[in-house]
Structures are given as C-alpha cells and as structure tokens.
C-alpha cells in the first residue's frame, strides 16, 4: 500500500484512457474533464483490457461484451457485468501522476 508514480501528466490526454502498471497490477488511468481517475484495467466479467474499450464521459465500455462501468465508483452500470471494478486514488505532483495502491 502506498503511492506509486505511474505516468507523466501529459501521457493521458483529455477524454483518453491508458494502461499503466504498478508491480504486476494493471491499472486503467483516465482523464475526463481535466480530472484523473484510476480503476482496475481488467474487466470483472472475463479477461479484457478496459483501456482498449470506449470511454464516454465518466463511463468505460468493455471491448469484449460491452459491459459498462462508472470510472468514478467502479460500479457496473449495464451489460453482463455485476461486480464493481476497484478504484484507486490519483494525484499529481508536478508532472508526475501517482496512484495509491
Ligand atoms: Fe468485460 Fe465481458 S469481459 S463485459
């Protein structure tokens, strides 16, 4: 448990999602309306990488079966998903993006 530097602030553009890693943990890092969010990158339904999905507002659609999660809470919203994603606190320090895991 602790804060880990995962990216430069410029690595994630507005309205985009990228994959970052903390140890062997895959995390999806999003920027929406200027704010950064982090969730598990692996869908809770089956094995699919959410950073390859479709980000619309504060929702991410899984590329495999189109399950939809709220990236702020991790809650499943639609589709075959019923388990929430874990979410992680994010902060910036200068140009560094840090995630608490
Ligand atoms: Fe994500 Fe099925 S793997 S909805």
mmCIF file of C-alpha atoms and ligand atoms in Angstrom:
data_model
loop_
_atom_site.group_PDB
_atom_site.id
_atom_site.type_symbol
_atom_site.label_atom_id
_atom_site.label_comp_id
_atom_site.label_asym_id
_atom_site.label_seq_id
_atom_site.Cartn_x
_atom_site.Cartn_y
_atom_site.Cartn_z
ATOM 1 C CA UNK A 1 0.000 0.000 0.000
ATOM 2 C CA UNK A 2 1.331 3.398 -0.936
ATOM 3 C CA UNK A 3 1.659 5.973 -3.682
ATOM 4 C CA UNK A 4 3.325 4.890 -6.911
ATOM 5 C CA UNK A 5 4.417 7.068 -9.810
ATOM 6 C CA UNK A 6 2.789 5.633 -12.935
ATOM 7 C CA UNK A 7 2.949 8.263 -15.681
ATOM 8 C CA UNK A 8 3.713 11.797 -16.707
ATOM 9 C CA UNK A 9 0.716 14.113 -16.609
ATOM 10 C CA UNK A 10 0.986 14.606 -20.372
ATOM 11 C CA UNK A 11 0.758 10.867 -21.053
ATOM 12 C CA UNK A 12 -3.031 10.787 -20.716
ATOM 13 C CA UNK A 13 -4.918 13.218 -22.935
ATOM 14 C CA UNK A 14 -8.350 14.651 -22.209
ATOM 15 C CA UNK A 15 -11.018 12.013 -22.875
ATOM 16 C CA UNK A 16 -8.437 9.232 -23.095
ATOM 17 C CA UNK A 17 -7.574 6.104 -21.135
ATOM 18 C CA UNK A 18 -4.168 4.439 -20.942
ATOM 19 C CA UNK A 19 -2.840 1.313 -19.290
ATOM 20 C CA UNK A 20 -0.262 1.678 -16.539
ATOM 21 C CA UNK A 21 1.303 -0.908 -14.255
ATOM 22 C CA UNK A 22 2.110 -0.994 -10.571
ATOM 23 C CA UNK A 23 4.138 -4.130 -9.986
ATOM 24 C CA UNK A 24 2.083 -6.781 -11.778
ATOM 25 C CA UNK A 25 -1.155 -4.867 -11.266
ATOM 26 C CA UNK A 26 -2.702 -3.471 -14.470
ATOM 27 C CA UNK A 27 -4.471 -0.171 -13.926
ATOM 28 C CA UNK A 28 -6.517 1.967 -16.310
ATOM 29 C CA UNK A 29 -5.768 5.685 -15.997
ATOM 30 C CA UNK A 30 -8.399 8.077 -17.371
ATOM 31 C CA UNK A 31 -8.678 11.826 -17.831
ATOM 32 C CA UNK A 32 -12.185 13.280 -18.006
ATOM 33 C CA UNK A 33 -12.974 16.992 -17.728
ATOM 34 C CA UNK A 34 -9.397 17.578 -16.626
ATOM 35 C CA UNK A 35 -9.634 15.133 -13.725
ATOM 36 C CA UNK A 36 -7.711 11.869 -13.433
ATOM 37 C CA UNK A 37 -9.310 8.553 -12.388
ATOM 38 C CA UNK A 38 -7.869 5.065 -11.938
ATOM 39 C CA UNK A 39 -9.546 1.651 -11.915
ATOM 40 C CA UNK A 40 -8.577 -1.953 -12.453
ATOM 41 C CA UNK A 41 -7.750 -2.391 -16.132
ATOM 42 C CA UNK A 42 -9.090 -5.950 -16.311
ATOM 43 C CA UNK A 43 -12.852 -6.304 -16.589
ATOM 44 C CA UNK A 44 -14.566 -8.115 -13.714
ATOM 45 C CA UNK A 45 -16.630 -10.219 -16.155
ATOM 46 C CA UNK A 46 -13.903 -12.001 -18.118
ATOM 47 C CA UNK A 47 -10.407 -11.210 -19.370
ATOM 48 C CA UNK A 48 -10.495 -7.968 -21.338
ATOM 49 C CA UNK A 49 -8.449 -4.787 -21.057
ATOM 50 C CA UNK A 50 -10.604 -1.769 -20.427
ATOM 51 C CA UNK A 51 -8.072 0.679 -21.858
ATOM 52 C CA UNK A 52 -8.985 -0.885 -25.235
ATOM 53 C CA UNK A 53 -12.645 -0.066 -24.608
ATOM 54 C CA UNK A 54 -14.738 3.001 -25.256
ATOM 55 C CA UNK A 55 -14.624 5.928 -22.820
ATOM 56 C CA UNK A 56 -17.660 8.191 -22.880
ATOM 57 C CA UNK A 57 -17.994 10.786 -20.156
ATOM 58 C CA UNK A 58 -17.372 9.011 -16.869
ATOM 59 C CA UNK A 59 -18.172 5.558 -18.256
ATOM 60 C CA UNK A 60 -15.957 2.912 -19.806
ATOM 61 C CA UNK A 61 -17.402 0.253 -22.089
ATOM 62 C CA UNK A 62 -15.596 -3.082 -22.092
ATOM 63 C CA UNK A 63 -14.406 -4.045 -25.578
ATOM 64 C CA UNK A 64 -15.345 -7.733 -25.191
ATOM 65 C CA UNK A 65 -19.038 -7.896 -24.160
ATOM 66 C CA UNK A 66 -19.820 -4.186 -23.860
ATOM 67 C CA UNK A 67 -20.251 -4.135 -20.103
ATOM 68 C CA UNK A 68 -20.237 -0.550 -18.810
ATOM 69 C CA UNK A 69 -18.692 0.766 -15.583
ATOM 70 C CA UNK A 70 -18.637 4.160 -13.905
ATOM 71 C CA UNK A 71 -14.946 5.069 -13.656
ATOM 72 C CA UNK A 72 -15.532 7.236 -10.557
ATOM 73 C CA UNK A 73 -17.008 4.489 -8.401
ATOM 74 C CA UNK A 74 -16.169 1.340 -10.372
ATOM 75 C CA UNK A 75 -19.853 0.390 -10.229
ATOM 76 C CA UNK A 76 -21.231 -1.787 -13.030
ATOM 77 C CA UNK A 77 -23.968 0.061 -14.928
ATOM 78 C CA UNK A 78 -25.031 -2.066 -17.905
ATOM 79 C CA UNK A 79 -24.379 -5.316 -19.708
ATOM 80 C CA UNK A 80 -23.210 -8.632 -18.302
ATOM 81 C CA UNK A 81 -21.072 -7.071 -15.555
ATOM 82 C CA UNK A 82 -22.231 -7.289 -11.948
ATOM 83 C CA UNK A 83 -19.012 -6.940 -9.972
ATOM 84 C CA UNK A 84 -17.512 -3.481 -9.469
ATOM 85 C CA UNK A 85 -14.009 -2.527 -10.526
ATOM 86 C CA UNK A 86 -11.613 -1.442 -7.827
ATOM 87 C CA UNK A 87 -10.852 2.259 -7.978
ATOM 88 C CA UNK A 88 -7.670 3.933 -6.776
ATOM 89 C CA UNK A 89 -6.892 7.452 -5.548
ATOM 90 C CA UNK A 90 -4.895 9.538 -8.043
ATOM 91 C CA UNK A 91 -2.863 12.686 -7.516
ATOM 92 C CA UNK A 92 -0.315 14.716 -9.430
ATOM 93 C CA UNK A 93 2.926 16.143 -8.105
ATOM 94 C CA UNK A 94 4.394 18.450 -10.693
ATOM 95 C CA UNK A 95 4.483 16.389 -13.876
ATOM 96 C CA UNK A 96 4.179 13.067 -12.051
ATOM 97 C CA UNK A 97 0.946 11.085 -11.801
ATOM 98 C CA UNK A 98 0.742 8.929 -8.672
ATOM 99 C CA UNK A 99 -1.745 6.180 -7.798
ATOM 100 C CA UNK A 100 -2.347 4.820 -4.317
ATOM 101 C CA UNK A 101 -2.495 1.032 -4.271
HETATM 102 FE FE1 LIG B 1 -15.955 -7.201 -19.997
HETATM 103 FE FE2 LIG B 1 -17.329 -9.392 -20.648
HETATM 104 S S1 LIG B 1 -15.191 -9.178 -20.412
HETATM 105 S S2 LIG B 1 -18.085 -7.381 -20.310
#
